[in-house]
Structures are given as structure tokens and as C-alpha cells.
């Protein structure tokens, strides 16, 4: 229920956005001097389309047409002297145009059109300039022969046994200097992987001969030896000195000094670490040839331990003898042993106010094993000053959580199924958590969760999370008056699901694919699959000992019923690059939870919910669904009805279901490289989906979980189109480097709580988007105290998915 209070964040109207981006009355050419023109278009003529799109990038940055929004941002803030905000106007400069022409000509020549020539011209209309670059490509040169001259026979043998390295320069293909550079870099790394510590790119050069025939070039690769030497030396790793400073970077006083073995000498001025914490993640072993991949792997894994703030690349010293050995020195600065972070926000909406405050305490280096202790506390409280408050200023909602986690690097288990860190640092996490949720005049619910979790990487792209042991205990106490009202409406599921005590033991497993690519602009598929199974061991135990049953016929242990269920959820996304920093993402988030055996319902915390900043963004968290559920069904409407106070109690009642299907489509693009020190990105999105209840076989009113209490909320494949919700919206992402601040504005497009054409709310009732009319008035009466809002703003940290 941590997301519950997010629904009370500031409600702003879309007009506030228009105040910032007032573009309609702005002229792009304002403030220009009489002899100035604004570059608005670049045209490339006579060049193959394959290259023309990229050739535009070789036009000088100051001559690139402005993004309209970025230019208006510049005009808006330059009034106050802040000219580094947004983009300054691209004013025509003939000198920069000539420089751009030269760059484009050089670019197309490097692509194999060695005799290409580029001319430029400028067309100006109404102070708006178009830059026209016309290319005469001439013949395209192809590689006829590719030969080599390698002085070192061992290097030549390595080259001959690495056929995949020189894959870009191929006989018959177009001659391309970028391909030559790519192959040179690839072979440079190959040398660095095979002990050639002293090898540099400058040893590799190319001669291109175009004198033989029109459109043909012969390429010769030359790899020279170092001056005065007959061969390139191959180096091996010798001894390794590890030095750990204090957290301030200094090395005063006496250090813990240990000669670990014949390779490692460990010197710790911080007195906080055992040697194996570092040596377990050093992949350069004595006697092995130098390998730059092992060097980078060592640096990356030591950084991922999250106990060191500075892990630079190792430094090397060549031994004075002729053995070609390298002594390695690794200097490390640890993070402070203890840290504490406090976060908070003030919440206000419609006569209600509150706060959300969290504190995270972290202690590192426990037991000198780089173990991390985290203690997290979070409290959210909402007060109500409205007419429906039980007491003026009383607490309407409270959500408190406390958790302790002890995280060890490595797998603590009898089974060694994840060795340290070739693809990532494995972890073992012992955690215990307590949560308390209170809603005035409705429910008080507490839960305790204790678990052991392992996480490790199978490959750089494949991650596994295994929770073999998970023990959960939940206790709910529902307000008697609220229970009576719900019972009178035949809403037994709320009473017995939210207001019951149950426990279970279970296991979870998650498989994650390509999470390491989420911050890239490549084409890839992301997948996360979760499986959660609980209660089977307790079911076997209860049958073995013939445990007693409660009034619902459920077996009990220690006097409480236990839950038995299976739950699975899949998050599948397709990321498609559209060039540059433009990206299209399509996502499907689907889940199914099935109670069985000893249970006729899922645990409340295991149910699915919809709405909020990460799925259906036009709905508040946990308010959408199930299916076509409408809160008007709570009873007669109107603020003067006898049921108004009872209905007010349930206005924030969480909606839940055992089936979830949500799809998202989002287009992401960059707006500005510098917006108050951040990179400003935009997004256009559409969300569609909902949650549904599972149909019970026994449709018996005496069954507290009978699905007949909400037939419109049941999953029905035939009625699926009518029960799908849809929204559209746009958003801004402020990328500060270390985190992304997000603001999304979403509009309800199709609302399944209505019927027929009324479901298409944005089309049918667009005239009431910013004004109240018959539609909103009728909704306010039938759904009192709720009112209808087309627009929902979501504030968040990080991307929505």
C-alpha cells in the first residue's frame, strides 16, 4: 500500500503547462536584426539516401535548425539573463556554412566517394534561411585487394587466427575509412587481450592505392614494431599490491598489512575489510598474460560492491629485469561506514493535507565482509478537514513501514550455484519488514514479511532472483460499521479479504532479460517474469497432522488459516530505436493469481491493482476496475442521501483483481540538452488495460468470496473490449544524470465504468474537459463524494517503465 498516498499529490490543470510553453503568439524570427536570418531548413541533394540522413549531422551545430520548444524556452528565460537555458537561435553565418560544406564533403569522401565534391547555396525567405548542399558523388570506390605487412610473426599469427576482427574491410565492399578505424580499434583490443600491454593504435596504419583503375582501391594494413625492437613484448601479471585508504582518501597511521599469498599483499588503512573482499573480485592472476578485459572486469566488480567510492583502473610497473612481468597496484577509497538519507514531501488536495517522510540508514562493511545493513522507515499520513471527517483534523489515512535488510556479497548457501562476479556481483539478502495501513472508519491492517533472497547473473543479459524462503503474516481488523454497510450490499469479499488474519510460507522466482540495456537506444526486448507460489508445504503439513478447520472450512495452523495460491506476472517490452535519442517502446504487463487448496481468495497484498504513474496513468493508484465497476453501485447518490456518509468511507477503497492486463505505448525524444542544468526529454504515450476478478465456481451468497457480488468486475473474454480502459498523454523527463525527475499528464480516453458511447469520455464529453456540464454534474451526484477528472498529473523519480 506504499503507493496509496500518491493519489493525493497536487492537482494542476493543463493550463499551467501552457503558461510555460506559450508558443502560439511567438514568431520564430523575432529579435533578429535586419541583416540576420534564422536557419530553418537543411537540404542535402545529390547524395545517396543512405548517407544523406547522417550528412545533416556534419552541419555545424550553430547552423542546425532549432527545435521550436527549445528556442521558445531560450527566449522566455533570456529576458532574465539566463541565456544558457534552451537553445539560442541558429543565425545564418556564411563562414560556418562553408565549414559545414567542407565537413560534408570530407564525410562523403570517407564513405568511398573519393572524388566527390560538395557545393553550398542559401535560400532566404522572410528572414528564414534554407541551407542547400549539393553533392556530385562521382564513382564509388570499392576494395579490390586487402593485404597486410606485419613485422612481428607472433602478431601476424594472432591476426591470422582472429578472422572476425577485421570484418568491416572486405574485398568487393565499398571503401570506407570509418570501417578501417573500426577494424584498427578492434585489433588494438585484441592485442590488449593477449598480453600486449605496451601496444598502441599508432602501430597500425593503412595505405590506400587508387592509381590502378577508376573506382578501385587497394588497401594495405601495416603493423610496425616498436622503435629499436624486433617484436612486441608479451607481458604477464606478477605481484599485486592492494591499498585501501580511509574514506577521506588519506593513508595515515598504521595499516592492517597481510601477505595473502604469493600474489596479493593487502594494506588496509581503514581497518574495515578482510582481504578476500577485494581478492575475490580481482580477475588478473599471477602468471597469466595481461588482459585488458580482466582489468576492466576487476574495476567494475569492485565498484559494484557498493562499499568503495573510488576504484580507478589498476596501475602497472614493469619489472626491471627482462622477464616482461607487471606488478599491479590497486588503490581504493571506501565509502563512509555510515550514511543516512531523509526524504519527504507535503501532500495537499481538496481540503485534505498530509506528509510523506522516509529515512534510510545504511551501515557498510559489516563483519569486514563488505556486508551492508539497511534500515528503512517510511510514514505517510493524510489528515482530513472536510465535512466527512470523523473529527476535524483527524488522520484519514496512515501508511507506516519499517524494514531491515542485511545484504552480503556472494551466495550464502550449501549449494554454490553462482560464483563471484564474472557477469555481476551476486548477493544474499536477509530481510524482515513490517507494514501498517490504517484508513479511518474502514480498516487497520498489519503485515510481517521475512525472507531470504539470492540474486545473480547468468550472463550480462540474464539475471535470476530466487527467494527460497518467504514467511508472511497479515492481520486485518475492519471497522464494524463499515463491515455492516458492506455486508448489506453483499460485498463480502472486502470484509473477509481486507479484514482477516492469514499467514503463509512460499517461494518466489524472477527471471530478468536485458535490464542492462534499459538506458541505451538500441533495439532489444526486455523481459521480466515472476512466479510466486505459497502454502503448499503448509497444506501437506496440515493434512499430515489433521489440523483443525475454521468456520470457512479452511485448515488452520497455530490457530490461523494459511493461504495457498499461485501467482505469475510477465512484463514484456519491445524497445525500438528511431535514430538519435528517439525511441518507441511497446509494453505488455500481464498477471494471473489463482487461490486453490486451502484458500478461496488471494492474500490482499498479493492481488493486482491498476492505476498510478507506472501503468494506467490517467487513474489514481488502485482506483481502476475491476472490469466495469462503478462506485455509484455503493448506493444512492447525492450528498443529502442517507448513504452519503457510508459511501464517503469507501471513496478510497482499493480496487483489486486476480487478473491484470495493461499495455503501454510510449514515444520518447529529446527536447533540450540544457534545461536548468538537466537534459530535457519528452514523451507521448497511450495506456490501455484493466484488472478483473476471477469467477468462482460456487456462486453462493453465503460464500464470502463469491464473484456474484460484482458481476461487472468478472473477467469475460466476450466482454473484454468493453472493460478495457484507455488513456493518452504527454510527459517531461528532467535527466539530472544521477536520477530522472518525471512529470506526466494523462487524459482519460475510454472509461469502462460507463456503458456504450459514454465510455469514450474524451470524445463524447470533450466540451467538459475544463468546464462542468451535465456529464460531470451527474457523475458528482451518482458517485458522491467523488468528482470526475479527465486529467491526472503524475510526479515521479525514474522512468515509468
CSV table of N, CA and C in Angstrom, one decimal, residues 33-178:
chain,number,residue,atom,x,y,z
A,33,UNK,N,18.1,41.0,-36.1
A,33,UNK,CA,18.5,42.3,-36.7
A,33,UNK,C,18.1,42.2,-38.1
A,34,UNK,N,18.1,43.4,-38.8
A,34,UNK,CA,17.6,43.5,-40.2
A,34,UNK,C,18.5,42.6,-41.1
A,35,UNK,N,19.8,42.5,-40.9
A,35,UNK,CA,20.6,41.7,-41.8
A,35,UNK,C,20.8,40.3,-41.3
A,36,UNK,N,20.0,39.8,-40.4
A,36,UNK,CA,20.1,38.4,-39.9
A,36,UNK,C,18.9,37.5,-40.4
A,37,UNK,N,19.2,36.3,-40.5
A,37,UNK,CA,18.2,35.3,-40.9
A,37,UNK,C,18.4,34.0,-40.0
A,38,UNK,N,17.3,33.4,-39.8
A,38,UNK,CA,17.3,32.2,-38.9
A,38,UNK,C,17.3,30.9,-39.8
A,39,UNK,N,18.2,30.0,-39.5
A,39,UNK,CA,18.3,28.8,-40.3
A,39,UNK,C,17.1,27.9,-39.8
A,40,UNK,N,16.3,27.6,-40.8
A,40,UNK,CA,15.1,26.7,-40.5
A,40,UNK,C,15.1,25.4,-41.2
A,41,UNK,N,16.0,25.2,-42.3
A,41,UNK,CA,15.9,24.0,-43.0
A,41,UNK,C,17.3,23.7,-43.6
A,42,UNK,N,17.6,22.4,-43.7
A,42,UNK,CA,18.8,21.9,-44.3
A,42,UNK,C,18.4,20.9,-45.4
A,43,UNK,N,18.9,21.1,-46.6
A,43,UNK,CA,18.6,20.1,-47.7
A,43,UNK,C,19.9,19.6,-48.2
A,44,UNK,N,19.9,18.3,-48.3
A,44,UNK,CA,21.1,17.6,-49.0
A,44,UNK,C,20.6,17.0,-50.3
A,45,UNK,N,21.3,17.4,-51.4
A,45,UNK,CA,20.9,17.0,-52.7
A,45,UNK,C,22.1,16.2,-53.3
A,46,UNK,N,21.7,15.3,-54.2
A,46,UNK,CA,22.7,14.5,-55.0
A,46,UNK,C,23.4,13.4,-54.2
A,47,UNK,N,23.0,13.1,-53.0
A,47,UNK,CA,23.7,12.1,-52.2
A,47,UNK,C,22.7,11.0,-51.9
A,48,UNK,N,23.3,9.8,-51.9
A,48,UNK,CA,22.5,8.6,-51.6
A,48,UNK,C,21.8,8.8,-50.3
A,49,UNK,N,20.5,8.3,-50.3
A,49,UNK,CA,19.7,8.5,-49.1
A,49,UNK,C,20.4,7.8,-47.9
A,50,UNK,N,21.1,6.7,-48.1
A,50,UNK,CA,21.8,6.0,-47.0
A,50,UNK,C,22.8,7.0,-46.3
A,51,UNK,N,23.3,7.9,-47.0
A,51,UNK,CA,24.3,8.9,-46.3
A,51,UNK,C,23.7,10.2,-46.1
A,52,UNK,N,22.7,10.6,-46.8
A,52,UNK,CA,22.2,12.0,-46.7
A,52,UNK,C,21.6,12.3,-45.3
A,53,UNK,N,20.9,11.3,-44.7
A,53,UNK,CA,20.3,11.5,-43.4
A,53,UNK,C,21.4,11.8,-42.4
A,54,UNK,N,22.5,11.1,-42.5
A,54,UNK,CA,23.6,11.3,-41.5
A,54,UNK,C,24.4,12.5,-41.8
A,55,UNK,N,24.5,12.9,-43.1
A,55,UNK,CA,25.3,14.1,-43.5
A,55,UNK,C,24.8,15.4,-42.8
A,56,UNK,N,23.5,15.4,-42.5
A,56,UNK,CA,23.0,16.6,-41.8
A,56,UNK,C,23.7,16.9,-40.5
A,57,UNK,N,24.2,15.8,-39.8
A,57,UNK,CA,24.8,15.9,-38.6
A,57,UNK,C,26.2,16.6,-38.7
A,58,UNK,N,26.7,16.7,-39.9
A,58,UNK,CA,28.0,17.3,-40.1
A,58,UNK,C,27.9,18.8,-40.4
A,59,UNK,N,26.7,19.3,-40.4
A,59,UNK,CA,26.5,20.7,-40.4
A,59,UNK,C,26.8,21.3,-39.0
A,60,UNK,N,27.5,22.4,-39.0
A,60,UNK,CA,27.9,23.0,-37.7
A,60,UNK,C,26.7,23.1,-36.8
A,61,UNK,N,27.0,22.8,-35.5
A,61,UNK,CA,25.9,22.9,-34.5
A,61,UNK,C,25.2,24.2,-34.5
A,62,UNK,N,25.9,25.3,-34.7
A,62,UNK,CA,25.3,26.6,-34.6
A,62,UNK,C,24.4,26.9,-35.9
A,63,UNK,N,24.5,26.0,-36.9
A,63,UNK,CA,23.7,26.2,-38.1
A,63,UNK,C,22.6,25.2,-38.2
A,64,UNK,N,22.4,24.4,-37.1
A,64,UNK,CA,21.3,23.4,-37.1
A,64,UNK,C,20.0,24.1,-36.8
A,65,UNK,N,18.9,23.8,-37.5
A,65,UNK,CA,17.6,24.4,-37.2
A,65,UNK,C,17.2,24.1,-35.8
A,66,UNK,N,16.6,25.1,-35.1
A,66,UNK,CA,16.2,25.0,-33.7
A,66,UNK,C,15.0,24.1,-33.6
A,67,UNK,N,14.9,23.4,-32.5
A,67,UNK,CA,13.7,22.8,-32.0
A,67,UNK,C,12.8,24.0,-31.5
A,68,UNK,N,11.6,24.1,-32.0
A,68,UNK,CA,10.7,25.2,-31.7
A,68,UNK,C,10.6,25.4,-30.2
A,69,UNK,N,10.4,24.4,-29.4
A,69,UNK,CA,10.2,24.5,-28.0
A,69,UNK,C,11.5,25.0,-27.3
A,70,UNK,N,12.6,24.4,-27.7
A,70,UNK,CA,13.9,24.8,-27.2
A,70,UNK,C,14.1,26.3,-27.4
A,71,UNK,N,13.8,26.8,-28.6
A,71,UNK,CA,14.0,28.2,-28.9
A,71,UNK,C,13.1,29.1,-28.1
A,72,UNK,N,11.9,28.7,-27.9
A,72,UNK,CA,11.0,29.5,-27.1
A,72,UNK,C,11.4,29.5,-25.6
A,73,UNK,N,12.0,28.4,-25.2
A,73,UNK,CA,12.5,28.3,-23.8
A,73,UNK,C,13.6,29.4,-23.7
A,74,UNK,N,14.5,29.4,-24.7
A,74,UNK,CA,15.6,30.4,-24.7
A,74,UNK,C,15.1,31.8,-24.6
A,75,UNK,N,14.1,32.1,-25.5
A,75,UNK,CA,13.5,33.5,-25.5
A,75,UNK,C,12.9,33.8,-24.1
A,76,UNK,N,12.2,32.8,-23.6
A,76,UNK,CA,11.5,33.0,-22.3
A,76,UNK,C,12.4,33.4,-21.2
A,77,UNK,N,13.6,32.6,-21.1
A,77,UNK,CA,14.5,32.8,-19.9
A,77,UNK,C,15.6,33.8,-20.2
A,78,UNK,N,15.8,34.2,-21.5
A,78,UNK,CA,16.9,35.1,-21.8
A,78,UNK,C,16.5,36.5,-21.3
A,79,UNK,N,15.2,36.7,-21.1
A,79,UNK,CA,14.8,38.0,-20.6
A,79,UNK,C,15.4,38.3,-19.2
A,80,UNK,N,15.7,37.3,-18.5
A,80,UNK,CA,16.3,37.4,-17.1
A,80,UNK,C,17.8,37.2,-17.1
A,81,UNK,N,18.3,37.2,-18.3
A,81,UNK,CA,19.8,37.0,-18.4
A,81,UNK,C,20.3,35.6,-18.4
A,82,UNK,N,19.4,34.6,-18.4
A,82,UNK,CA,19.8,33.2,-18.3
A,82,UNK,C,19.8,32.6,-19.7
A,83,UNK,N,20.8,33.0,-20.5
A,83,UNK,CA,20.9,32.6,-21.9
A,83,UNK,C,21.5,31.2,-22.1
A,84,UNK,N,21.8,30.5,-21.0
A,84,UNK,CA,22.3,29.2,-21.2
A,84,UNK,C,21.1,28.2,-21.0
A,85,UNK,N,19.9,28.7,-21.0
A,85,UNK,CA,18.7,27.8,-20.9
A,85,UNK,C,18.1,27.7,-22.3
A,86,UNK,N,17.8,26.5,-22.7
A,86,UNK,CA,17.2,26.3,-24.0
A,86,UNK,C,18.3,26.3,-25.1
A,87,UNK,N,17.9,26.7,-26.3
A,87,UNK,CA,18.8,26.8,-27.5
A,87,UNK,C,18.8,28.2,-28.0
A,88,UNK,N,19.9,28.9,-28.2
A,88,UNK,CA,20.0,30.2,-28.8
A,88,UNK,C,19.6,30.0,-30.3
A,89,UNK,N,19.1,31.1,-30.9
A,89,UNK,CA,18.7,31.0,-32.3
A,89,UNK,C,19.9,30.6,-33.2
A,90,UNK,N,19.6,29.8,-34.3
A,90,UNK,CA,20.6,29.4,-35.2
A,90,UNK,C,20.7,30.5,-36.3
A,91,UNK,N,21.4,31.5,-36.1
A,91,UNK,CA,21.5,32.7,-37.0
A,91,UNK,C,22.5,32.3,-38.1
A,92,UNK,N,22.1,32.6,-39.4
A,92,UNK,CA,22.9,32.3,-40.5
A,92,UNK,C,24.3,32.9,-40.5
A,93,UNK,N,25.3,32.1,-40.7
A,93,UNK,CA,26.7,32.5,-40.7
A,93,UNK,C,27.4,31.9,-41.9
A,94,UNK,N,27.7,32.7,-42.9
A,94,UNK,CA,28.3,32.2,-44.1
A,94,UNK,C,29.6,31.4,-43.9
A,95,UNK,N,30.4,31.9,-42.9
A,95,UNK,CA,31.6,31.2,-42.6
A,95,UNK,C,31.4,29.8,-42.1
A,96,UNK,N,30.4,29.6,-41.3
A,96,UNK,CA,30.0,28.3,-40.7
A,96,UNK,C,29.4,27.4,-41.8
A,97,UNK,N,28.7,28.1,-42.7
A,97,UNK,CA,28.1,27.3,-43.8
A,97,UNK,C,29.2,26.7,-44.7
A,98,UNK,N,30.3,27.5,-45.0
A,98,UNK,CA,31.4,26.9,-45.7
A,98,UNK,C,32.1,25.8,-45.0
A,99,UNK,N,32.3,26.0,-43.7
A,99,UNK,CA,32.9,25.0,-42.9
A,99,UNK,C,32.1,23.7,-42.9
A,100,UNK,N,30.7,23.8,-42.8
A,100,UNK,CA,29.8,22.7,-42.9
A,100,UNK,C,30.0,22.0,-44.3
A,101,UNK,N,30.1,22.8,-45.3
A,101,UNK,CA,30.2,22.2,-46.7
A,101,UNK,C,31.5,21.3,-46.7
A,102,UNK,N,32.6,21.8,-46.2
A,102,UNK,CA,33.8,21.1,-46.1
A,102,UNK,C,33.7,19.8,-45.3
A,103,UNK,N,33.0,19.9,-44.2
A,103,UNK,CA,32.8,18.7,-43.4
A,103,UNK,C,32.0,17.6,-44.1
A,104,UNK,N,30.9,18.1,-44.8
A,104,UNK,CA,30.1,17.1,-45.5
A,104,UNK,C,30.9,16.5,-46.7
A,105,UNK,N,31.7,17.3,-47.3
A,105,UNK,CA,32.5,16.7,-48.4
A,105,UNK,C,33.5,15.7,-47.9
A,106,UNK,N,34.1,16.0,-46.8
A,106,UNK,CA,35.0,15.1,-46.2
A,106,UNK,C,34.3,13.8,-45.8
A,107,UNK,N,33.1,13.9,-45.2
A,107,UNK,CA,32.3,12.8,-44.8
A,107,UNK,C,32.0,11.8,-46.0
A,108,UNK,N,31.5,12.4,-47.1
A,108,UNK,CA,31.1,11.5,-48.2
A,108,UNK,C,32.3,10.9,-48.9
A,109,UNK,N,33.5,11.6,-48.9
A,109,UNK,CA,34.7,11.0,-49.4
A,109,UNK,C,35.1,9.9,-48.5
A,110,UNK,N,35.0,10.0,-47.2
A,110,UNK,CA,35.4,8.9,-46.3
A,110,UNK,C,34.5,7.7,-46.5
A,111,UNK,N,33.3,7.9,-47.1
A,111,UNK,CA,32.4,6.8,-47.4
A,111,UNK,C,32.6,6.1,-48.7
A,112,UNK,N,33.7,6.4,-49.3
A,112,UNK,CA,34.1,5.7,-50.6
A,112,UNK,C,33.9,6.5,-51.8
A,113,UNK,N,33.4,7.7,-51.8
A,113,UNK,CA,33.3,8.5,-53.0
A,113,UNK,C,34.5,9.5,-52.9
A,114,UNK,N,35.6,9.0,-53.3
A,114,UNK,CA,36.9,9.7,-53.1
A,114,UNK,C,37.0,11.0,-53.9
A,115,UNK,N,36.2,11.0,-55.0
A,115,UNK,CA,36.3,12.2,-55.9
A,115,UNK,C,35.1,13.1,-55.8
A,116,UNK,N,34.3,12.9,-54.7
A,116,UNK,CA,33.1,13.7,-54.5
A,116,UNK,C,33.4,15.1,-54.2
A,117,UNK,N,32.5,16.0,-54.7
A,117,UNK,CA,32.6,17.4,-54.4
A,117,UNK,C,31.2,17.9,-54.0
A,118,UNK,N,31.2,18.9,-53.0
A,118,UNK,CA,30.0,19.4,-52.4
A,118,UNK,C,30.0,20.9,-52.6
A,119,UNK,N,28.9,21.5,-53.1
A,119,UNK,CA,28.8,22.9,-53.2
A,119,UNK,C,27.6,23.3,-52.3
A,120,UNK,N,27.6,24.6,-51.9
A,120,UNK,CA,26.5,25.1,-51.0
A,120,UNK,C,25.8,26.3,-51.6
A,121,UNK,N,24.6,26.5,-51.2
A,121,UNK,CA,23.8,27.7,-51.6
A,121,UNK,C,22.9,28.0,-50.5
A,122,UNK,N,22.4,29.2,-50.4
A,122,UNK,CA,21.5,29.6,-49.3
A,122,UNK,C,20.3,30.3,-49.9
A,123,UNK,N,19.1,29.9,-49.5
A,123,UNK,CA,17.8,30.5,-49.9
A,123,UNK,C,17.2,31.1,-48.7
A,124,UNK,N,16.9,32.5,-48.8
A,124,UNK,CA,16.3,33.2,-47.7
A,124,UNK,C,15.0,33.8,-48.1
A,125,UNK,N,13.9,33.4,-47.3
A,125,UNK,CA,12.6,34.0,-47.5
A,125,UNK,C,12.0,34.4,-46.1
A,126,UNK,N,11.6,35.7,-46.0
A,126,UNK,CA,11.1,36.2,-44.8
A,126,UNK,C,12.0,35.9,-43.6
A,127,UNK,N,13.3,36.1,-43.8
A,127,UNK,CA,14.3,36.0,-42.7
A,127,UNK,C,14.5,34.6,-42.3
A,128,UNK,N,14.0,33.6,-43.0
A,128,UNK,CA,14.2,32.2,-42.7
A,128,UNK,C,15.0,31.6,-43.8
A,129,UNK,N,16.2,31.0,-43.4
A,129,UNK,CA,17.2,30.5,-44.4
A,129,UNK,C,17.1,29.0,-44.5
A,130,UNK,N,17.3,28.6,-45.8
A,130,UNK,CA,17.4,27.2,-46.1
A,130,UNK,C,18.8,27.0,-46.6
A,131,UNK,N,19.6,26.0,-46.0
A,131,UNK,CA,20.9,25.7,-46.5
A,131,UNK,C,20.8,24.5,-47.4
A,132,UNK,N,21.4,24.7,-48.6
A,132,UNK,CA,21.3,23.6,-49.6
A,132,UNK,C,22.7,23.2,-50.0
A,133,UNK,N,23.0,21.9,-49.7
A,133,UNK,CA,24.3,21.3,-50.0
A,133,UNK,C,24.1,20.3,-51.2
A,134,UNK,N,24.7,20.6,-52.3
A,134,UNK,CA,24.6,19.8,-53.5
A,134,UNK,C,25.8,19.0,-53.7
A,135,UNK,N,25.7,17.7,-53.9
A,135,UNK,CA,26.8,16.7,-54.0
A,135,UNK,C,26.9,16.2,-55.4
A,136,UNK,N,28.1,16.2,-55.9
A,136,UNK,CA,28.4,15.4,-57.1
A,136,UNK,C,29.3,14.3,-56.6
A,137,UNK,N,28.7,13.1,-56.5
A,137,UNK,CA,29.4,12.0,-55.8
A,137,UNK,C,30.6,11.4,-56.6
A,138,UNK,N,30.4,11.3,-57.9
A,138,UNK,CA,31.5,10.6,-58.7
A,138,UNK,C,31.4,9.1,-58.5
A,139,UNK,N,32.4,8.4,-58.9
A,139,UNK,CA,32.4,7.0,-58.8
A,139,UNK,C,32.6,6.5,-57.3
A,140,UNK,N,31.9,5.4,-57.0
A,140,UNK,CA,32.1,4.8,-55.6
A,140,UNK,C,33.2,3.8,-55.7
A,141,UNK,N,34.2,4.0,-54.9
A,141,UNK,CA,35.4,3.1,-54.9
A,141,UNK,C,35.2,1.9,-54.0
A,142,UNK,N,35.5,0.8,-54.5
A,142,UNK,CA,35.4,-0.5,-53.8
A,142,UNK,C,36.8,-1.1,-53.6
A,143,UNK,N,36.9,-1.9,-52.5
A,143,UNK,CA,38.1,-2.5,-52.2
A,143,UNK,C,38.4,-3.7,-53.1
A,144,UNK,N,39.5,-3.6,-53.8
A,144,UNK,CA,39.9,-4.7,-54.7
A,144,UNK,C,40.7,-5.7,-54.0
A,145,UNK,N,41.8,-5.3,-53.3
A,145,UNK,CA,42.7,-6.2,-52.6
A,145,UNK,C,42.9,-5.6,-51.2
A,146,UNK,N,43.0,-6.5,-50.2
A,146,UNK,CA,43.3,-6.1,-48.9
A,146,UNK,C,44.5,-7.0,-48.4
A,147,UNK,N,45.6,-6.4,-48.3
A,147,UNK,CA,46.9,-7.1,-47.9
A,147,UNK,C,47.4,-6.6,-46.6
A,148,UNK,N,48.4,-7.2,-46.1
A,148,UNK,CA,49.0,-6.8,-44.8
A,148,UNK,C,50.5,-6.9,-44.8
A,149,UNK,N,51.1,-6.2,-44.0
A,149,UNK,CA,52.5,-6.3,-43.7
A,149,UNK,C,52.8,-6.1,-42.2
A,150,UNK,N,53.0,-7.3,-41.6
A,150,UNK,CA,53.2,-7.3,-40.1
A,150,UNK,C,54.6,-7.8,-39.8
A,151,UNK,N,55.3,-7.0,-39.1
A,151,UNK,CA,56.7,-7.3,-38.9
A,151,UNK,C,56.9,-8.4,-37.9
A,152,UNK,N,56.0,-8.4,-36.8
A,152,UNK,CA,56.1,-9.4,-35.7
A,152,UNK,C,55.4,-10.6,-36.1
A,153,UNK,N,56.1,-11.8,-36.2
A,153,UNK,CA,55.4,-13.0,-36.6
A,153,UNK,C,54.4,-13.5,-35.6
A,154,UNK,N,54.6,-13.3,-34.3
A,154,UNK,CA,53.5,-13.6,-33.3
A,154,UNK,C,52.3,-12.8,-33.5
A,155,UNK,N,52.5,-11.5,-33.8
A,155,UNK,CA,51.3,-10.6,-34.0
A,155,UNK,C,50.6,-11.1,-35.3
A,156,UNK,N,51.4,-11.4,-36.3
A,156,UNK,CA,50.8,-11.9,-37.6
A,156,UNK,C,50.0,-13.2,-37.3
A,157,UNK,N,50.5,-14.1,-36.5
A,157,UNK,CA,49.8,-15.3,-36.2
A,157,UNK,C,48.5,-15.0,-35.4
A,158,UNK,N,48.5,-14.0,-34.5
A,158,UNK,CA,47.3,-13.6,-33.8
A,158,UNK,C,46.3,-13.0,-34.8
A,159,UNK,N,46.8,-12.2,-35.7
A,159,UNK,CA,45.9,-11.6,-36.7
A,159,UNK,C,45.3,-12.7,-37.6
A,160,UNK,N,46.1,-13.7,-38.0
A,160,UNK,CA,45.5,-14.8,-38.9
A,160,UNK,C,44.5,-15.6,-38.1
A,161,UNK,N,44.6,-15.8,-36.8
A,161,UNK,CA,43.7,-16.6,-36.0
A,161,UNK,C,42.5,-15.8,-35.5
A,162,UNK,N,42.4,-14.5,-35.9
A,162,UNK,CA,41.3,-13.6,-35.4
A,162,UNK,C,40.6,-13.1,-36.7
A,163,UNK,N,40.0,-14.0,-37.4
A,163,UNK,CA,39.3,-13.6,-38.7
A,163,UNK,C,38.1,-12.7,-38.5
A,164,UNK,N,37.5,-12.8,-37.3
A,164,UNK,CA,36.3,-11.9,-37.1
A,164,UNK,C,36.6,-10.5,-36.7
A,165,UNK,N,37.9,-10.2,-36.4
A,165,UNK,CA,38.3,-8.9,-36.0
A,165,UNK,C,38.2,-7.9,-37.2
A,166,UNK,N,38.8,-8.3,-38.3
A,166,UNK,CA,38.8,-7.4,-39.5
A,166,UNK,C,37.6,-7.8,-40.3
A,167,UNK,N,36.4,-7.4,-39.9
A,167,UNK,CA,35.2,-7.8,-40.5
A,167,UNK,C,34.6,-6.7,-41.3
A,168,UNK,N,35.1,-5.5,-41.2
A,168,UNK,CA,34.4,-4.3,-41.9
A,168,UNK,C,35.1,-4.0,-43.2
A,169,UNK,N,36.3,-4.4,-43.4
A,169,UNK,CA,37.0,-4.1,-44.7
A,169,UNK,C,37.1,-5.5,-45.4
A,170,UNK,N,36.3,-5.6,-46.5
A,170,UNK,CA,36.1,-6.8,-47.2
A,170,UNK,C,36.3,-6.5,-48.7
A,171,UNK,N,36.9,-7.4,-49.4
A,171,UNK,CA,37.1,-7.3,-50.8
A,171,UNK,C,35.7,-7.2,-51.5
A,172,UNK,N,35.6,-6.2,-52.4
A,172,UNK,CA,34.3,-6.0,-53.1
A,172,UNK,C,33.4,-5.0,-52.4
A,173,UNK,N,33.6,-4.7,-51.2
A,173,UNK,CA,32.7,-3.8,-50.5
A,173,UNK,C,33.2,-2.4,-50.7
A,174,UNK,N,32.3,-1.5,-50.4
A,174,UNK,CA,32.7,0.0,-50.5
A,174,UNK,C,33.8,0.3,-49.6
A,175,UNK,N,34.7,1.1,-50.1
A,175,UNK,CA,35.9,1.6,-49.3
A,175,UNK,C,35.3,2.7,-48.3
A,176,UNK,N,35.7,2.5,-47.1
A,176,UNK,CA,35.1,3.3,-46.0
A,176,UNK,C,36.2,3.5,-44.9
A,177,UNK,N,36.6,4.8,-44.7
A,177,UNK,CA,37.7,5.0,-43.7
A,177,UNK,C,37.1,4.7,-42.3
A,178,UNK,N,35.8,4.9,-42.1
A,178,UNK,CA,35.3,4.6,-40.8
A,178,UNK,C,35.4,3.1,-40.5
